[in-house]
mmCIF file with all atom_site columns, C-alpha atoms and ligand atoms in Angstrom:
data_model
loop_
_atom_site.group_PDB
_atom_site.id
_atom_site.type_symbol
_atom_site.label_atom_id
_atom_site.label_alt_id
_atom_site.label_comp_id
_atom_site.label_asym_id
_atom_site.label_entity_id
_atom_site.label_seq_id
_atom_site.pdbx_PDB_ins_code
_atom_site.Cartn_x
_atom_site.Cartn_y
_atom_site.Cartn_z
_atom_site.occupancy
_atom_site.B_iso_or_equiv
_atom_site.pdbx_formal_charge
_atom_site.auth_seq_id
_atom_site.auth_comp_id
_atom_site.auth_asym_id
_atom_site.auth_atom_id
_atom_site.pdbx_PDB_model_num
ATOM   1   C CA  . MET V 1 1   ? 61.694  129.782 270.262 1.00 0.00 ? 3   MET V CA  1
ATOM   2   C CA  . SER V 1 2   ? 64.552  130.243 272.730 1.00 0.00 ? 4   SER V CA  1
ATOM   3   C CA  . ALA V 1 3   ? 67.540  131.817 271.782 1.00 0.00 ? 5   ALA V CA  1
ATOM   4   C CA  . ALA V 1 4   ? 69.657  128.386 271.835 1.00 0.00 ? 6   ALA V CA  1
ATOM   5   C CA  . GLU V 1 5   ? 67.029  127.114 269.007 1.00 0.00 ? 7   GLU V CA  1
ATOM   6   C CA  . ASN V 1 6   ? 68.092  130.047 267.013 1.00 0.00 ? 8   ASN V CA  1
ATOM   7   C CA  . ALA V 1 7   ? 71.355  129.884 267.490 1.00 0.00 ? 9   ALA V CA  1
ATOM   8   C CA  . PRO V 1 8   ? 73.186  128.921 263.645 1.00 0.00 ? 10  PRO V CA  1
ATOM   9   C CA  . VAL V 1 9   ? 74.305  124.752 263.722 1.00 0.00 ? 11  VAL V CA  1
ATOM   10  C CA  . HIS V 1 10  ? 78.221  125.727 263.319 1.00 0.00 ? 12  HIS V CA  1
ATOM   11  C CA  . SER V 1 11  ? 80.153  128.827 264.431 1.00 0.00 ? 13  SER V CA  1
ATOM   12  C CA  . ARG V 1 12  ? 82.321  130.750 262.505 1.00 0.00 ? 14  ARG V CA  1
ATOM   13  C CA  . ILE V 1 13  ? 85.872  129.143 261.708 1.00 0.00 ? 15  ILE V CA  1
ATOM   14  C CA  . SER V 1 14  ? 88.401  131.668 263.132 1.00 0.00 ? 16  SER V CA  1
ATOM   15  C CA  . GLU V 1 15  ? 89.691  134.389 261.503 1.00 0.00 ? 17  GLU V CA  1
ATOM   16  C CA  . GLU V 1 16  ? 93.329  133.059 261.206 1.00 0.00 ? 18  GLU V CA  1
ATOM   17  C CA  . ALA V 1 17  ? 91.833  130.128 259.530 1.00 0.00 ? 19  ALA V CA  1
ATOM   18  C CA  . LEU V 1 18  ? 89.801  132.484 256.825 1.00 0.00 ? 20  LEU V CA  1
ATOM   19  C CA  . ASN V 1 19  ? 93.022  134.692 256.613 1.00 0.00 ? 21  ASN V CA  1
ATOM   20  C CA  . ARG V 1 20  ? 95.313  131.761 255.841 1.00 0.00 ? 22  ARG V CA  1
ATOM   21  C CA  . ILE V 1 21  ? 92.743  129.890 253.507 1.00 0.00 ? 23  ILE V CA  1
ATOM   22  C CA  . PHE V 1 22  ? 91.592  132.992 251.536 1.00 0.00 ? 24  PHE V CA  1
ATOM   23  C CA  . ARG V 1 23  ? 92.604  136.819 252.266 1.00 0.00 ? 25  ARG V CA  1
ATOM   24  C CA  . ASP V 1 24  ? 96.340  136.021 252.838 1.00 0.00 ? 26  ASP V CA  1
ATOM   25  C CA  . ALA V 1 25  ? 96.641  133.068 250.284 1.00 0.00 ? 27  ALA V CA  1
ATOM   26  C CA  . ARG V 1 26  ? 98.372  133.807 247.237 1.00 0.00 ? 28  ARG V CA  1
ATOM   27  C CA  . THR V 1 27  ? 99.735  132.566 243.916 1.00 0.00 ? 29  THR V CA  1
ATOM   28  C CA  . TYR V 1 28  ? 103.288 131.374 244.738 1.00 0.00 ? 30  TYR V CA  1
ATOM   29  C CA  . ARG V 1 29  ? 106.065 131.204 241.849 1.00 0.00 ? 31  ARG V CA  1
ATOM   30  C CA  . VAL V 1 30  ? 109.212 131.198 243.701 1.00 0.00 ? 32  VAL V CA  1
ATOM   31  C CA  . TRP V 1 31  ? 109.520 128.264 246.517 1.00 0.00 ? 33  TRP V CA  1
ATOM   32  C CA  . ARG V 1 32  ? 111.544 127.920 249.576 1.00 0.00 ? 34  ARG V CA  1
ATOM   33  C CA  . PRO V 1 33  ? 113.522 124.589 249.290 1.00 0.00 ? 35  PRO V CA  1
ATOM   34  C CA  . GLU V 1 34  ? 111.966 122.483 252.193 1.00 0.00 ? 36  GLU V CA  1
ATOM   35  C CA  . ARG V 1 35  ? 110.478 119.268 250.968 1.00 0.00 ? 37  ARG V CA  1
ATOM   36  C CA  . VAL V 1 36  ? 106.477 118.418 251.283 1.00 0.00 ? 38  VAL V CA  1
ATOM   37  C CA  . PRO V 1 37  ? 106.434 115.201 253.408 1.00 0.00 ? 39  PRO V CA  1
ATOM   38  C CA  . GLY V 1 38  ? 104.709 111.830 252.110 1.00 0.00 ? 40  GLY V CA  1
ATOM   39  C CA  . ALA V 1 39  ? 102.212 112.063 254.260 1.00 0.00 ? 41  ALA V CA  1
ATOM   40  C CA  . ALA V 1 40  ? 100.663 115.438 254.016 1.00 0.00 ? 42  ALA V CA  1
ATOM   41  C CA  . LEU V 1 41  ? 99.823  114.375 250.399 1.00 0.00 ? 43  LEU V CA  1
ATOM   42  C CA  . ARG V 1 42  ? 97.672  111.602 251.668 1.00 0.00 ? 44  ARG V CA  1
ATOM   43  C CA  . GLU V 1 43  ? 95.806  113.948 254.104 1.00 0.00 ? 45  GLU V CA  1
ATOM   44  C CA  . LEU V 1 44  ? 95.528  116.353 251.578 1.00 0.00 ? 46  LEU V CA  1
ATOM   45  C CA  . TYR V 1 45  ? 93.787  113.662 249.104 1.00 0.00 ? 47  TYR V CA  1
ATOM   46  C CA  . GLU V 1 46  ? 91.792  112.827 252.202 1.00 0.00 ? 48  GLU V CA  1
ATOM   47  C CA  . LEU V 1 47  ? 90.460  116.076 252.503 1.00 0.00 ? 49  LEU V CA  1
ATOM   48  C CA  . LEU V 1 48  ? 90.162  117.107 249.202 1.00 0.00 ? 50  LEU V CA  1
ATOM   49  C CA  . GLU V 1 49  ? 87.961  113.748 248.384 1.00 0.00 ? 51  GLU V CA  1
ATOM   50  C CA  . LEU V 1 50  ? 85.350  114.925 251.024 1.00 0.00 ? 52  LEU V CA  1
ATOM   51  C CA  . GLY V 1 51  ? 84.199  117.768 249.009 1.00 0.00 ? 53  GLY V CA  1
ATOM   52  C CA  . PRO V 1 52  ? 80.926  117.447 247.103 1.00 0.00 ? 54  PRO V CA  1
ATOM   53  C CA  . THR V 1 53  ? 80.746  116.235 243.594 1.00 0.00 ? 55  THR V CA  1
ATOM   54  C CA  . SER V 1 54  ? 77.654  115.347 241.392 1.00 0.00 ? 56  SER V CA  1
ATOM   55  C CA  . GLY V 1 55  ? 75.878  112.095 242.637 1.00 0.00 ? 57  GLY V CA  1
ATOM   56  C CA  . ASN V 1 56  ? 79.409  111.523 244.421 1.00 0.00 ? 58  ASN V CA  1
ATOM   57  C CA  . SER V 1 57  ? 81.237  110.879 241.253 1.00 0.00 ? 59  SER V CA  1
ATOM   58  C CA  . LEU V 1 58  ? 84.178  111.826 242.142 1.00 0.00 ? 60  LEU V CA  1
ATOM   59  C CA  . PRO V 1 59  ? 86.126  111.846 238.646 1.00 0.00 ? 61  PRO V CA  1
ATOM   60  C CA  . GLY V 1 60  ? 88.991  113.755 239.917 1.00 0.00 ? 62  GLY V CA  1
ATOM   61  C CA  . ARG V 1 61  ? 92.586  112.698 239.714 1.00 0.00 ? 63  ARG V CA  1
ATOM   62  C CA  . PHE V 1 62  ? 95.723  113.584 240.881 1.00 0.00 ? 64  PHE V CA  1
ATOM   63  C CA  . VAL V 1 63  ? 99.444  112.450 239.652 1.00 0.00 ? 65  VAL V CA  1
ATOM   64  C CA  . PHE V 1 64  ? 101.824 114.137 242.314 1.00 0.00 ? 66  PHE V CA  1
ATOM   65  C CA  . LEU V 1 65  ? 105.258 114.383 240.666 1.00 0.00 ? 67  LEU V CA  1
ATOM   66  C CA  . VAL V 1 66  ? 107.954 114.281 243.304 1.00 0.00 ? 68  VAL V CA  1
ATOM   67  C CA  . SER V 1 67  ? 111.220 112.656 241.122 1.00 0.00 ? 69  SER V CA  1
ATOM   68  C CA  . GLU V 1 68  ? 113.534 114.692 239.022 1.00 0.00 ? 70  GLU V CA  1
ATOM   69  C CA  . GLU V 1 69  ? 112.655 112.376 236.917 1.00 0.00 ? 71  GLU V CA  1
ATOM   70  C CA  . ALA V 1 70  ? 109.116 112.557 236.938 1.00 0.00 ? 72  ALA V CA  1
ATOM   71  C CA  . LYS V 1 71  ? 109.027 116.374 236.534 1.00 0.00 ? 73  LYS V CA  1
ATOM   72  C CA  . ALA V 1 72  ? 111.541 115.708 233.534 1.00 0.00 ? 74  ALA V CA  1
ATOM   73  C CA  . ARG V 1 73  ? 108.567 114.131 231.960 1.00 0.00 ? 75  ARG V CA  1
ATOM   74  C CA  . LEU V 1 74  ? 106.121 116.986 232.315 1.00 0.00 ? 76  LEU V CA  1
ATOM   75  C CA  . LEU V 1 75  ? 108.669 120.153 231.998 1.00 0.00 ? 77  LEU V CA  1
ATOM   76  C CA  . PRO V 1 76  ? 108.710 120.001 228.041 1.00 0.00 ? 78  PRO V CA  1
ATOM   77  C CA  . ALA V 1 77  ? 104.904 120.613 228.043 1.00 0.00 ? 79  ALA V CA  1
ATOM   78  C CA  . MET V 1 78  ? 105.099 123.482 230.007 1.00 0.00 ? 80  MET V CA  1
ATOM   79  C CA  . ASP V 1 79  ? 104.759 127.065 228.699 1.00 0.00 ? 81  ASP V CA  1
ATOM   80  C CA  . PRO V 1 80  ? 108.263 128.648 228.792 1.00 0.00 ? 82  PRO V CA  1
ATOM   81  C CA  . GLY V 1 81  ? 107.153 130.870 231.984 1.00 0.00 ? 83  GLY V CA  1
ATOM   82  C CA  . ASN V 1 82  ? 106.318 128.026 233.642 1.00 0.00 ? 84  ASN V CA  1
ATOM   83  C CA  . VAL V 1 83  ? 109.051 125.604 233.385 1.00 0.00 ? 85  VAL V CA  1
ATOM   84  C CA  . GLU V 1 84  ? 111.436 127.403 236.025 1.00 0.00 ? 86  GLU V CA  1
ATOM   85  C CA  . LYS V 1 85  ? 108.488 127.263 238.944 1.00 0.00 ? 87  LYS V CA  1
ATOM   86  C CA  . THR V 1 86  ? 107.539 124.054 238.380 1.00 0.00 ? 88  THR V CA  1
ATOM   87  C CA  . ARG V 1 87  ? 111.050 122.614 238.035 1.00 0.00 ? 89  ARG V CA  1
ATOM   88  C CA  . THR V 1 88  ? 111.686 124.065 241.682 1.00 0.00 ? 90  THR V CA  1
ATOM   89  C CA  . ALA V 1 89  ? 108.642 123.177 243.369 1.00 0.00 ? 91  ALA V CA  1
ATOM   90  C CA  . PRO V 1 90  ? 108.932 120.497 246.073 1.00 0.00 ? 92  PRO V CA  1
ATOM   91  C CA  . VAL V 1 91  ? 105.593 119.142 244.242 1.00 0.00 ? 93  VAL V CA  1
ATOM   92  C CA  . THR V 1 92  ? 103.437 119.269 240.988 1.00 0.00 ? 94  THR V CA  1
ATOM   93  C CA  . VAL V 1 93  ? 100.112 117.726 240.803 1.00 0.00 ? 95  VAL V CA  1
ATOM   94  C CA  . ILE V 1 94  ? 98.497  117.101 237.492 1.00 0.00 ? 96  ILE V CA  1
ATOM   95  C CA  . VAL V 1 95  ? 94.659  117.508 238.495 1.00 0.00 ? 97  VAL V CA  1
ATOM   96  C CA  . ALA V 1 96  ? 93.225  115.465 235.802 1.00 0.00 ? 98  ALA V CA  1
ATOM   97  C CA  . TYR V 1 97  ? 89.717  113.918 235.355 1.00 0.00 ? 99  TYR V CA  1
ATOM   98  C CA  . ASP V 1 98  ? 88.627  110.179 234.725 1.00 0.00 ? 100 ASP V CA  1
ATOM   99  C CA  . MET V 1 99  ? 86.536  109.653 231.478 1.00 0.00 ? 101 MET V CA  1
ATOM   100 C CA  . GLN V 1 100 ? 85.517  106.216 232.921 1.00 0.00 ? 102 GLN V CA  1
ATOM   101 C CA  . PHE V 1 101 ? 84.967  107.459 236.537 1.00 0.00 ? 103 PHE V CA  1
ATOM   102 C CA  . ILE V 1 102 ? 81.316  105.761 236.304 1.00 0.00 ? 104 ILE V CA  1
ATOM   103 C CA  . ASP V 1 103 ? 83.141  102.660 236.175 1.00 0.00 ? 105 ASP V CA  1
ATOM   104 C CA  . GLN V 1 104 ? 85.346  103.217 239.090 1.00 0.00 ? 106 GLN V CA  1
ATOM   105 C CA  . ALA V 1 105 ? 82.537  104.585 241.167 1.00 0.00 ? 107 ALA V CA  1
ATOM   106 C CA  . ARG V 1 106 ? 79.915  101.586 240.331 1.00 0.00 ? 108 ARG V CA  1
ATOM   107 C CA  . GLU V 1 107 ? 82.897  98.831  241.385 1.00 0.00 ? 109 GLU V CA  1
ATOM   108 C CA  . ALA V 1 108 ? 83.502  101.291 244.281 1.00 0.00 ? 110 ALA V CA  1
ATOM   109 C CA  . PHE V 1 109 ? 80.643  101.341 245.832 1.00 0.00 ? 111 PHE V CA  1
ATOM   110 C CA  . LYS V 1 110 ? 79.013  98.417  244.448 1.00 0.00 ? 112 LYS V CA  1
ATOM   111 C CA  . ASN V 1 111 ? 76.196  100.207 242.505 1.00 0.00 ? 113 ASN V CA  1
ATOM   112 C CA  . PRO V 1 112 ? 76.141  98.880  239.147 1.00 0.00 ? 114 PRO V CA  1
ATOM   113 C CA  . ASN V 1 113 ? 73.216  100.943 237.986 1.00 0.00 ? 115 ASN V CA  1
ATOM   114 C CA  . ALA V 1 114 ? 74.653  104.564 239.133 1.00 0.00 ? 116 ALA V CA  1
ATOM   115 C CA  . PHE V 1 115 ? 75.146  107.031 236.454 1.00 0.00 ? 117 PHE V CA  1
ATOM   116 C CA  . SER V 1 116 ? 72.650  105.210 234.097 1.00 0.00 ? 118 SER V CA  1
ATOM   117 C CA  . GLY V 1 117 ? 71.685  108.115 232.765 1.00 0.00 ? 119 GLY V CA  1
ATOM   118 C CA  . LEU V 1 118 ? 75.170  109.070 231.166 1.00 0.00 ? 120 LEU V CA  1
ATOM   119 C CA  . VAL V 1 119 ? 76.053  105.864 229.611 1.00 0.00 ? 121 VAL V CA  1
ATOM   120 C CA  . ASP V 1 120 ? 76.727  106.062 225.784 1.00 0.00 ? 122 ASP V CA  1
ATOM   121 C CA  . LYS V 1 121 ? 76.586  109.589 226.133 1.00 0.00 ? 123 LYS V CA  1
ATOM   122 C CA  . PRO V 1 122 ? 80.190  111.190 225.784 1.00 0.00 ? 124 PRO V CA  1
ATOM   123 C CA  . ALA V 1 123 ? 79.325  114.737 225.805 1.00 0.00 ? 125 ALA V CA  1
ATOM   124 C CA  . LEU V 1 124 ? 77.742  114.550 229.177 1.00 0.00 ? 126 LEU V CA  1
ATOM   125 C CA  . ILE V 1 125 ? 80.347  112.266 230.726 1.00 0.00 ? 127 ILE V CA  1
ATOM   126 C CA  . GLU V 1 126 ? 82.807  114.554 229.661 1.00 0.00 ? 128 GLU V CA  1
ATOM   127 C CA  . GLU V 1 127 ? 80.861  117.924 230.784 1.00 0.00 ? 129 GLU V CA  1
ATOM   128 C CA  . THR V 1 128 ? 80.246  115.942 233.727 1.00 0.00 ? 130 THR V CA  1
ATOM   129 C CA  . ALA V 1 129 ? 83.843  114.747 234.776 1.00 0.00 ? 131 ALA V CA  1
ATOM   130 C CA  . PHE V 1 130 ? 85.091  118.379 234.092 1.00 0.00 ? 132 PHE V CA  1
ATOM   131 C CA  . ARG V 1 131 ? 82.830  120.092 235.333 1.00 0.00 ? 133 ARG V CA  1
ATOM   132 C CA  . ASN V 1 132 ? 83.271  117.695 239.171 1.00 0.00 ? 134 ASN V CA  1
ATOM   133 C CA  . GLY V 1 133 ? 87.398  117.125 238.422 1.00 0.00 ? 135 GLY V CA  1
ATOM   134 C CA  . THR V 1 134 ? 87.489  121.151 238.192 1.00 0.00 ? 136 THR V CA  1
ATOM   135 C CA  . LEU V 1 135 ? 85.678  121.165 241.427 1.00 0.00 ? 137 LEU V CA  1
ATOM   136 C CA  . GLN V 1 136 ? 88.034  119.020 243.157 1.00 0.00 ? 138 GLN V CA  1
ATOM   137 C CA  . GLY V 1 137 ? 90.714  120.993 241.982 1.00 0.00 ? 139 GLY V CA  1
ATOM   138 C CA  . GLY V 1 138 ? 89.761  123.918 243.624 1.00 0.00 ? 140 GLY V CA  1
ATOM   139 C CA  . TYR V 1 139 ? 89.453  121.589 246.810 1.00 0.00 ? 141 TYR V CA  1
ATOM   140 C CA  . LEU V 1 140 ? 92.644  120.677 246.426 1.00 0.00 ? 142 LEU V CA  1
ATOM   141 C CA  . ILE V 1 141 ? 93.790  124.321 246.657 1.00 0.00 ? 143 ILE V CA  1
ATOM   142 C CA  . LEU V 1 142 ? 91.497  124.689 249.973 1.00 0.00 ? 144 LEU V CA  1
ATOM   143 C CA  . ALA V 1 143 ? 92.794  121.985 251.557 1.00 0.00 ? 145 ALA V CA  1
ATOM   144 C CA  . ALA V 1 144 ? 96.487  122.557 250.549 1.00 0.00 ? 146 ALA V CA  1
ATOM   145 C CA  . ARG V 1 145 ? 96.067  126.469 252.097 1.00 0.00 ? 147 ARG V CA  1
ATOM   146 C CA  . ALA V 1 146 ? 94.450  124.726 255.368 1.00 0.00 ? 148 ALA V CA  1
ATOM   147 C CA  . LEU V 1 147 ? 97.049  121.988 255.896 1.00 0.00 ? 149 LEU V CA  1
ATOM   148 C CA  . GLY V 1 148 ? 99.647  125.212 255.499 1.00 0.00 ? 150 GLY V CA  1
ATOM   149 C CA  . LEU V 1 149 ? 101.151 124.279 252.416 1.00 0.00 ? 151 LEU V CA  1
ATOM   150 C CA  . ASP V 1 150 ? 100.788 127.020 249.041 1.00 0.00 ? 152 ASP V CA  1
ATOM   151 C CA  . CYS V 1 151 ? 100.038 126.536 245.794 1.00 0.00 ? 153 CYS V CA  1
ATOM   152 C CA  . GLY V 1 152 ? 100.760 127.461 242.757 1.00 0.00 ? 154 GLY V CA  1
ATOM   153 C CA  . PRO V 1 153 ? 98.087  126.874 239.998 1.00 0.00 ? 155 PRO V CA  1
ATOM   154 C CA  . MET V 1 154 ? 98.796  126.764 236.329 1.00 0.00 ? 156 MET V CA  1
ATOM   155 C CA  . SER V 1 155 ? 96.976  126.396 232.944 1.00 0.00 ? 157 SER V CA  1
ATOM   156 C CA  . GLY V 1 156 ? 100.182 127.926 230.807 1.00 0.00 ? 158 GLY V CA  1
ATOM   157 C CA  . PHE V 1 157 ? 101.120 123.873 229.373 1.00 0.00 ? 159 PHE V CA  1
ATOM   158 C CA  . ASN V 1 158 ? 99.993  121.781 226.601 1.00 0.00 ? 160 ASN V CA  1
ATOM   159 C CA  . ALA V 1 159 ? 97.768  119.426 227.583 1.00 0.00 ? 161 ALA V CA  1
ATOM   160 C CA  . GLU V 1 160 ? 97.926  116.825 224.692 1.00 0.00 ? 162 GLU V CA  1
ATOM   161 C CA  . LYS V 1 161 ? 101.725 116.090 225.272 1.00 0.00 ? 163 LYS V CA  1
ATOM   162 C CA  . VAL V 1 162 ? 100.968 116.265 229.230 1.00 0.00 ? 164 VAL V CA  1
ATOM   163 C CA  . ASN V 1 163 ? 98.253  113.767 228.017 1.00 0.00 ? 165 ASN V CA  1
ATOM   164 C CA  . ARG V 1 164 ? 100.308 111.593 225.780 1.00 0.00 ? 166 ARG V CA  1
ATOM   165 C CA  . GLU V 1 165 ? 103.184 111.497 228.163 1.00 0.00 ? 167 GLU V CA  1
ATOM   166 C CA  . PHE V 1 166 ? 101.397 110.459 231.243 1.00 0.00 ? 168 PHE V CA  1
ATOM   167 C CA  . PHE V 1 167 ? 97.982  109.110 230.117 1.00 0.00 ? 169 PHE V CA  1
ATOM   168 C CA  . PRO V 1 168 ? 98.795  107.208 226.970 1.00 0.00 ? 170 PRO V CA  1
ATOM   169 C CA  . ASP V 1 169 ? 95.847  105.046 227.408 1.00 0.00 ? 171 ASP V CA  1
ATOM   170 C CA  . GLY V 1 170 ? 92.881  108.325 227.029 1.00 0.00 ? 172 GLY V CA  1
ATOM   171 C CA  . ARG V 1 171 ? 90.985  107.431 230.436 1.00 0.00 ? 173 ARG V CA  1
ATOM   172 C CA  . TRP V 1 172 ? 92.546  110.287 232.047 1.00 0.00 ? 174 TRP V CA  1
ATOM   173 C CA  . LYS V 1 173 ? 92.870  113.744 230.922 1.00 0.00 ? 175 LYS V CA  1
ATOM   174 C CA  . ALA V 1 174 ? 94.417  116.260 232.453 1.00 0.00 ? 176 ALA V CA  1
ATOM   175 C CA  . ASN V 1 175 ? 92.784  119.784 233.491 1.00 0.00 ? 177 ASN V CA  1
ATOM   176 C CA  . PHE V 1 176 ? 95.070  122.054 235.233 1.00 0.00 ? 178 PHE V CA  1
ATOM   177 C CA  . ILE V 1 177 ? 98.180  121.624 237.389 1.00 0.00 ? 179 ILE V CA  1
ATOM   178 C CA  . CYS V 1 178 ? 98.999  122.688 240.550 1.00 0.00 ? 180 CYS V CA  1
ATOM   179 C CA  . ASN V 1 179 ? 102.595 123.238 242.083 1.00 0.00 ? 181 ASN V CA  1
ATOM   180 C CA  . LEU V 1 180 ? 102.740 122.830 245.983 1.00 0.00 ? 182 LEU V CA  1
ATOM   181 C CA  . GLY V 1 181 ? 105.008 123.768 248.404 1.00 0.00 ? 183 GLY V CA  1
ATOM   182 C CA  . TYR V 1 182 ? 106.345 126.570 250.909 1.00 0.00 ? 184 TYR V CA  1
ATOM   183 C CA  . GLY V 1 183 ? 106.336 129.604 249.077 1.00 0.00 ? 185 GLY V CA  1
ATOM   184 C CA  . ASP V 1 184 ? 109.280 132.072 248.882 1.00 0.00 ? 186 ASP V CA  1
ATOM   185 C CA  . GLY V 1 185 ? 106.824 135.430 249.737 1.00 0.00 ? 187 GLY V CA  1
ATOM   186 C CA  . THR V 1 186 ? 109.914 138.122 249.413 1.00 0.00 ? 188 THR V CA  1
ATOM   187 C CA  . ASN V 1 187 ? 109.538 139.863 246.167 1.00 0.00 ? 189 ASN V CA  1
ATOM   188 C CA  . MET V 1 188 ? 105.904 138.926 246.169 1.00 0.00 ? 190 MET V CA  1
ATOM   189 C CA  . PRO V 1 189 ? 103.773 141.687 243.494 1.00 0.00 ? 191 PRO V CA  1
ATOM   190 C CA  . PRO V 1 190 ? 100.776 142.870 245.262 1.00 0.00 ? 192 PRO V CA  1
ATOM   191 C CA  . ARG V 1 191 ? 97.651  140.809 245.058 1.00 0.00 ? 193 ARG V CA  1
ATOM   192 C CA  . PRO V 1 192 ? 96.069  141.660 241.639 1.00 0.00 ? 194 PRO V CA  1
ATOM   193 C CA  . PRO V 1 193 ? 92.411  143.227 242.062 1.00 0.00 ? 195 PRO V CA  1
ATOM   194 C CA  . ARG V 1 194 ? 89.329  140.980 243.009 1.00 0.00 ? 196 ARG V CA  1
ATOM   195 C CA  . PHE V 1 195 ? 85.626  142.641 241.521 1.00 0.00 ? 197 PHE V CA  1
ATOM   196 C CA  . ALA V 1 196 ? 83.295  144.337 244.520 1.00 0.00 ? 198 ALA V CA  1
ATOM   197 C CA  . PHE V 1 197 ? 80.050  142.466 245.189 1.00 0.00 ? 199 PHE V CA  1
ATOM   198 C CA  . ASP V 1 198 ? 77.484  144.430 242.825 1.00 0.00 ? 200 ASP V CA  1
ATOM   199 C CA  . ASP V 1 199 ? 79.990  144.052 239.910 1.00 0.00 ? 201 ASP V CA  1
ATOM   200 C CA  . ALA V 1 200 ? 80.268  140.211 239.947 1.00 0.00 ? 202 ALA V CA  1
ATOM   201 C CA  . CYS V 1 201 ? 76.878  139.526 241.943 1.00 0.00 ? 203 CYS V CA  1
ATOM   202 C CA  . LYS V 1 202 ? 73.271  139.961 241.729 1.00 0.00 ? 204 LYS V CA  1
ATOM   203 C CA  . VAL V 1 203 ? 70.664  139.042 244.430 1.00 0.00 ? 205 VAL V CA  1
ATOM   204 C CA  . LEU V 1 204 ? 67.291  138.589 243.086 1.00 0.00 ? 206 LEU V CA  1
HETATM 205 C C1  . LIG Z 2 .   ? 93.669  127.364 236.787 1.00 0.00 ? 327 LIG Z C1  1
HETATM 206 C C2  . LIG Z 2 .   ? 94.530  128.462 236.895 1.00 0.00 ? 327 LIG Z C2  1
HETATM 207 C C3  . LIG Z 2 .   ? 95.458  129.121 236.006 1.00 0.00 ? 327 LIG Z C3  1
HETATM 208 C C4  . LIG Z 2 .   ? 96.738  129.395 236.273 1.00 0.00 ? 327 LIG Z C4  1
HETATM 209 N N1  . LIG Z 2 .   ? 97.433  129.507 235.244 1.00 0.00 ? 327 LIG Z N1  1
HETATM 210 C C5  . LIG Z 2 .   ? 98.271  130.237 235.408 1.00 0.00 ? 327 LIG Z C5  1
HETATM 211 C C6  . LIG Z 2 .   ? 100.035 129.898 234.637 1.00 0.00 ? 327 LIG Z C6  1
HETATM 212 O O1  . LIG Z 2 .   ? 100.010 129.517 233.300 1.00 0.00 ? 327 LIG Z O1  1
HETATM 213 N N2  . LIG Z 2 .   ? 100.770 130.750 235.266 1.00 0.00 ? 327 LIG Z N2  1
HETATM 214 C C7  . LIG Z 2 .   ? 101.006 131.449 236.271 1.00 0.00 ? 327 LIG Z C7  1
HETATM 215 O O2  . LIG Z 2 .   ? 102.152 131.767 236.672 1.00 0.00 ? 327 LIG Z O2  1
HETATM 216 N N3  . LIG Z 2 .   ? 100.066 131.739 237.193 1.00 0.00 ? 327 LIG Z N3  1
HETATM 217 C C8  . LIG Z 2 .   ? 98.883  130.815 236.941 1.00 0.00 ? 327 LIG Z C8  1
HETATM 218 N N4  . LIG Z 2 .   ? 97.816  131.279 237.561 1.00 0.00 ? 327 LIG Z N4  1
HETATM 219 C C9  . LIG Z 2 .   ? 97.582  132.046 238.794 1.00 0.00 ? 327 LIG Z C9  1
HETATM 220 C C10 . LIG Z 2 .   ? 96.944  133.489 238.494 1.00 0.00 ? 327 LIG Z C10 1
HETATM 221 O O3  . LIG Z 2 .   ? 97.077  133.877 237.809 1.00 0.00 ? 327 LIG Z O3  1
HETATM 222 C C11 . LIG Z 2 .   ? 96.310  133.739 239.782 1.00 0.00 ? 327 LIG Z C11 1
HETATM 223 O O4  . LIG Z 2 .   ? 95.663  133.152 240.930 1.00 0.00 ? 327 LIG Z O4  1
HETATM 224 C C12 . LIG Z 2 .   ? 96.076  135.127 239.659 1.00 0.00 ? 327 LIG Z C12 1
HETATM 225 O O5  . LIG Z 2 .   ? 96.381  136.480 238.728 1.00 0.00 ? 327 LIG Z O5  1
HETATM 226 C C13 . LIG Z 2 .   ? 95.559  135.756 241.231 1.00 0.00 ? 327 LIG Z C13 1
HETATM 227 O O6  . LIG Z 2 .   ? 96.601  136.024 241.921 1.00 0.00 ? 327 LIG Z O6  1
HETATM 228 P P1  . LIG Z 2 .   ? 96.632  135.431 243.558 1.00 0.00 ? 327 LIG Z P1  1
HETATM 229 O O7  . LIG Z 2 .   ? 96.093  134.245 243.298 1.00 0.00 ? 327 LIG Z O7  1
HETATM 230 O O8  . LIG Z 2 .   ? 98.075  135.735 243.813 1.00 0.00 ? 327 LIG Z O8  1
HETATM 231 O O9  . LIG Z 2 .   ? 95.800  136.349 244.441 1.00 0.00 ? 327 LIG Z O9  1
HETATM 232 C C14 . LIG Z 2 .   ? 96.176  130.399 237.499 1.00 0.00 ? 327 LIG Z C14 1
HETATM 233 C C15 . LIG Z 2 .   ? 95.370  130.332 238.436 1.00 0.00 ? 327 LIG Z C15 1
HETATM 234 C C16 . LIG Z 2 .   ? 94.532  129.031 237.921 1.00 0.00 ? 327 LIG Z C16 1
HETATM 235 C C17 . LIG Z 2 .   ? 93.367  129.333 239.073 1.00 0.00 ? 327 LIG Z C17 1
#
């Protein structure tokens, strides 16, 4: 085999990109005042939606709160420690999942038999929606960082209150909430430690 045939299909992305998306990326809790353009939210969605989900189920749903009125509907559901960071963030996303993702996928992709193994199995539907919707929330964080946005993900909120306020018909359910914008890096605490490879991984 020639050297060219042995070459990997893709080269690594740049160190700068790796630093931005992973090594230097932090959870932000204080925000600079610059707004996030509406076009950036669209671009963010178009990138995150390309991440893989089982059977292309795409159960993740995303509610971008940008107006003061929309924020005011969310704040009473946030834990006290998460109120101010959410109030001041330029954008707050409710990362949700759709319990009727099967219907939407069947209709959109013109495949009336898609996910037939899940039909009438609510526990399996919920597991599939939650697993893949959570992955899509992770893709959102990485895509945001790739676009130069900073994130502040949060699970400190009352999901029942959020669901009642934003999803009263019960079809979508809140998974986690993520502030987005341009983080203020002054007075950042040091990054919390991570586990070493041998403490969290096995190679079998
Ligand atoms: C799903 C999820 C929920 C989180 N919930 C909160 C939260 O409610 N409030 C908060 O201040 N930070 C929250 N965080 C941020 C984590 O505490 C933070 O990512 C972790 O300590 C690592 O810090 P780093 O991202 O700066 O490296 C959450 C992060 C994730 C991914």
